Amino acid sequence: MRRQTATGGRNPAGSSRALRLDPLSLPIRYDAHDTRADGGVRQIELHRERVILHRAVAGMRMAIKVRVSDFRGVGCRGLDDGRMLMLVHRDPSLSVPLCISSDNDEIERAWALWSEIFALPQLPDDTPREASQRRRRHSVMSRRRPRFLMRRRTGALLNAPRSYAGEREIIARH
C-alpha cells in the first residue's frame, strides 16, 4: 500500500497545512487529530470498501474496521479559516476528515468526487439553523370536527335531562 500524507511530506497531524487527499489513489493511509488517543493522533486507512482507524488509548492499541456503507455520507463542516470535508458516521468519534481547505470551489469538487467514489450521499452543510416555531395547541382548527366525521350525524343523549319548570312538586312533605 502506498503511503499518502496531506501535502507530500510527513506533516504532523493538526499542523496548519491544508489536508488534501487524492480520492483516485485509494488505498490511502494518513494521520489525523484525535483528542482521546494517546499522543492526540490516530492513523486512518481509506479503502474503497472499508475504513480502518488505528489508535492507542491508555496504552492499549486498537484497530477499528468500519465498512464504507456504514457511514451516513460525505458532509461538509465550516471551520474558522475554511471548510472541512468529512466522512460522517453516526458515532462522531468514527467520522473521518477527507479534505480541509479555504477554497470553496475546491471543496465542492472534492465533495462530489468523494461522494461518487464511496457511493454515499452528499450531506448538507452543518450550519446552525433557527428552531422552527412550535405548533399551537389551541388553534381554530383543533375544535372543528374532522372531515370524515362531518358526513355522520351527531349523536343524541340517550337519557336527556328533563325540565319540569312551573309544575308542582308531587312528593309530599310534612
GROMACS .gro file of C-alpha atoms in nm:
model
  174
    1MET     CA    1   0.000   0.000   0.000
    2ARG     CA    2   0.130   0.342  -0.090
    3ARG     CA    3   0.153   0.596   0.190
    4GLN     CA    4  -0.001   0.933   0.114
    5THR     CA    5   0.022   1.225   0.352
    6ALA     CA    6  -0.152   1.558   0.346
    7THR     CA    7   0.074   1.750   0.105
    8GLY     CA    8   0.355   1.514   0.013
    9GLY     CA    9   0.592   1.525   0.313
   10ARG     CA   10   0.519   1.382   0.653
   11ASN     CA   11   0.328   1.658   0.832
   12PRO     CA   12   0.226   1.621   1.194
   13ALA     CA   13  -0.147   1.585   1.248
   14GLY     CA   14  -0.305   1.913   1.340
   15SER     CA   15  -0.045   2.122   1.157
   16SER     CA   16  -0.162   2.441   0.991
   17ARG     CA   17  -0.120   2.297   0.641
   18ALA     CA   18  -0.432   2.209   0.445
   19LEU     CA   19  -0.533   1.842   0.421
   20ARG     CA   20  -0.577   1.729   0.059
   21LEU     CA   21  -0.617   1.360  -0.018
   22ASP     CA   22  -0.649   1.220  -0.369
   23PRO     CA   23  -0.963   1.003  -0.389
   24LEU     CA   24  -0.844   0.842  -0.713
   25SER     CA   25  -0.537   0.685  -0.547
   26LEU     CA   26  -0.701   0.461  -0.287
   27PRO     CA   27  -0.592   0.299  -0.055
   28ILE     CA   28  -0.460   0.593   0.146
   29ARG     CA   29  -0.301   0.597   0.492
   30TYR     CA   30  -0.264   0.925   0.684
   31ASP     CA   31  -0.258   1.072   1.035
   32ALA     CA   32  -0.544   1.274   1.183
   33HIS     CA   33  -0.608   1.459   1.507
   34ASP     CA   34  -0.786   1.260   1.783
   35THR     CA   35  -0.824   1.410   2.130
   36ARG     CA   36  -0.891   1.078   2.304
   37ALA     CA   37  -0.599   0.886   2.152
   38ASP     CA   38  -0.254   0.871   2.308
   39GLY     CA   39  -0.043   1.147   2.160
   40GLY     CA   40  -0.356   1.308   2.011
   41VAL     CA   41  -0.306   1.127   1.678
   42ARG     CA   42  -0.477   0.837   1.504
   43GLN     CA   43  -0.387   0.670   1.177
   44ILE     CA   44  -0.657   0.627   0.916
   45GLU     CA   45  -0.656   0.384   0.622
   46LEU     CA   46  -0.909   0.457   0.349
   47HIS     CA   47  -1.006   0.179   0.108
   48ARG     CA   48  -1.296   0.175  -0.138
   49GLU     CA   49  -1.499  -0.067   0.074
   50ARG     CA   50  -1.372  -0.005   0.430
   51VAL     CA   51  -1.205   0.242   0.665
   52ILE     CA   52  -0.957   0.126   0.930
   53LEU     CA   53  -0.884   0.351   1.229
   54HIS     CA   54  -0.563   0.277   1.424
   55ARG     CA   55  -0.515   0.442   1.762
   56ALA     CA   56  -0.391   0.377   2.112
   57VAL     CA   57  -0.594   0.467   2.420
   58ALA     CA   58  -0.429   0.436   2.764
   59GLY     CA   59  -0.152   0.226   2.610
   60MET     CA   60  -0.397  -0.020   2.451
   61ARG     CA   61  -0.352  -0.031   2.072
   62MET     CA   62  -0.663  -0.093   1.866
   63ALA     CA   63  -0.776  -0.106   1.506
   64ILE     CA   64  -1.139  -0.037   1.423
   65LYS     CA   65  -1.266  -0.157   1.084
   66VAL     CA   66  -1.578   0.014   0.954
   67ARG     CA   67  -1.747  -0.059   0.621
   68VAL     CA   68  -1.795   0.246   0.399
   69SER     CA   69  -2.165   0.158   0.369
   70ASP     CA   70  -2.199   0.210   0.748
   71PHE     CA   71  -2.119   0.580   0.709
   72ARG     CA   72  -2.409   0.825   0.668
   73GLY     CA   73  -2.247   1.019   0.385
   74VAL     CA   74  -1.991   1.282   0.291
   75GLY     CA   75  -2.052   1.603   0.483
   76CYS     CA   76  -1.903   1.949   0.499
   77ARG     CA   77  -1.838   2.148   0.815
   78GLY     CA   78  -1.737   2.512   0.842
   79LEU     CA   79  -1.415   2.597   1.027
   80ASP     CA   80  -1.267   2.929   1.139
   81ASP     CA   81  -1.037   2.962   0.838
   82GLY     CA   82  -1.201   2.730   0.584
   83ARG     CA   83  -1.420   2.424   0.543
   84MET     CA   84  -1.364   2.058   0.622
   85LEU     CA   85  -1.497   1.770   0.416
   86MET     CA   86  -1.552   1.455   0.619
   87LEU     CA   87  -1.690   1.103   0.602
   88VAL     CA   88  -1.975   1.127   0.854
   89HIS     CA   89  -2.064   0.836   1.083
   90ARG     CA   90  -2.349   0.809   1.333
   91ASP     CA   91  -2.084   0.792   1.607
   92PRO     CA   92  -1.895   1.125   1.583
   93SER     CA   93  -1.572   0.964   1.707
   94LEU     CA   94  -1.567   0.746   1.393
   95SER     CA   95  -1.607   1.037   1.148
   96VAL     CA   96  -1.304   1.080   0.923
   97PRO     CA   97  -1.166   1.407   0.774
   98LEU     CA   98  -1.111   1.396   0.397
   99CYS     CA   99  -1.020   1.749   0.292
  100ILE     CA  100  -0.955   2.081   0.465
  101SER     CA  101  -0.935   2.393   0.252
  102SER     CA  102  -1.035   2.758   0.240
  103ASP     CA  103  -1.115   2.738  -0.134
  104ASN     CA  104  -1.490   2.680  -0.177
  105ASP     CA  105  -1.458   2.562  -0.539
  106GLU     CA  106  -1.203   2.300  -0.441
  107ILE     CA  107  -1.426   2.179  -0.156
  108GLU     CA  108  -1.728   2.150  -0.390
  109ARG     CA  109  -1.531   1.947  -0.647
  110ALA     CA  110  -1.382   1.720  -0.380
  111TRP     CA  111  -1.724   1.678  -0.216
  112ALA     CA  112  -1.878   1.548  -0.540
  113LEU     CA  113  -1.576   1.326  -0.615
  114TRP     CA  114  -1.559   1.162  -0.270
  115SER     CA  115  -1.937   1.111  -0.273
  116GLU     CA  116  -1.918   0.940  -0.613
  117ILE     CA  117  -1.619   0.720  -0.520
  118PHE     CA  118  -1.777   0.592  -0.197
  119ALA     CA  119  -2.134   0.587  -0.343
  120LEU     CA  120  -2.259   0.786  -0.043
  121PRO     CA  121  -2.491   1.088  -0.039
  122GLN     CA  122  -2.367   1.443  -0.001
  123LEU     CA  123  -2.493   1.560   0.337
  124PRO     CA  124  -2.592   1.927   0.368
  125ASP     CA  125  -2.373   2.182   0.546
  126ASP     CA  126  -2.379   2.171   0.926
  127THR     CA  127  -2.476   2.535   0.961
  128PRO     CA  128  -2.675   2.626   1.272
  129ARG     CA  129  -3.035   2.698   1.187
  130GLU     CA  130  -3.311   2.862   1.385
  131ALA     CA  131  -3.556   2.628   1.550
  132SER     CA  132  -3.893   2.612   1.381
  133GLN     CA  133  -4.184   2.774   1.557
  134ARG     CA  134  -4.380   2.545   1.786
  135ARG     CA  135  -4.725   2.443   1.676
  136ARG     CA  136  -5.011   2.599   1.862
  137ARG     CA  137  -5.212   2.351   2.061
  138HIS     CA  138  -5.529   2.557   2.077
  139SER     CA  139  -5.576   2.658   1.719
  140VAL     CA  140  -5.904   2.730   1.545
  141MET     CA  141  -5.883   2.405   1.351
  142SER     CA  142  -5.842   2.185   1.658
  143ARG     CA  143  -6.201   2.245   1.775
  144ARG     CA  144  -6.352   2.162   1.434
  145ARG     CA  145  -6.477   1.812   1.365
  146PRO     CA  146  -6.260   1.610   1.125
  147ARG     CA  147  -6.381   1.574   0.767
  148PHE     CA  148  -6.474   1.206   0.793
  149LEU     CA  149  -6.694   1.282   1.095
  150MET     CA  150  -6.871   1.568   0.917
  151ARG     CA  151  -7.051   1.311   0.699
  152ARG     CA  152  -7.201   1.143   1.004
  153ARG     CA  153  -7.484   1.270   1.219
  154THR     CA  154  -7.407   1.395   1.563
  155GLY     CA  155  -7.528   1.167   1.837
  156ALA     CA  156  -7.804   1.248   2.086
  157LEU     CA  157  -7.800   1.170   2.456
  158LEU     CA  158  -7.992   0.855   2.548
  159ASN     CA  159  -8.149   0.994   2.864
  160ALA     CA  160  -8.176   1.364   2.809
  161PRO     CA  161  -8.236   1.560   3.132
  162ARG     CA  162  -8.598   1.667   3.154
  163SER     CA  163  -8.702   2.007   3.277
  164TYR     CA  164  -9.029   2.046   3.473
  165ALA     CA  165  -9.036   2.420   3.511
  166GLY     CA  166  -9.354   2.576   3.652
  167GLU     CA  167  -9.506   2.249   3.778
  168ARG     CA  168  -9.595   2.148   4.131
  169GLU     CA  169  -9.393   1.907   4.335
  170ILE     CA  170  -9.555   1.565   4.365
  171ILE     CA  171  -9.365   1.445   4.668
  172ALA     CA  172  -9.546   1.524   4.990
  173ARG     CA  173  -9.354   1.692   5.265
  174HIS     CA  174  -9.482   1.725   5.618
   0.00000   0.00000   0.00000
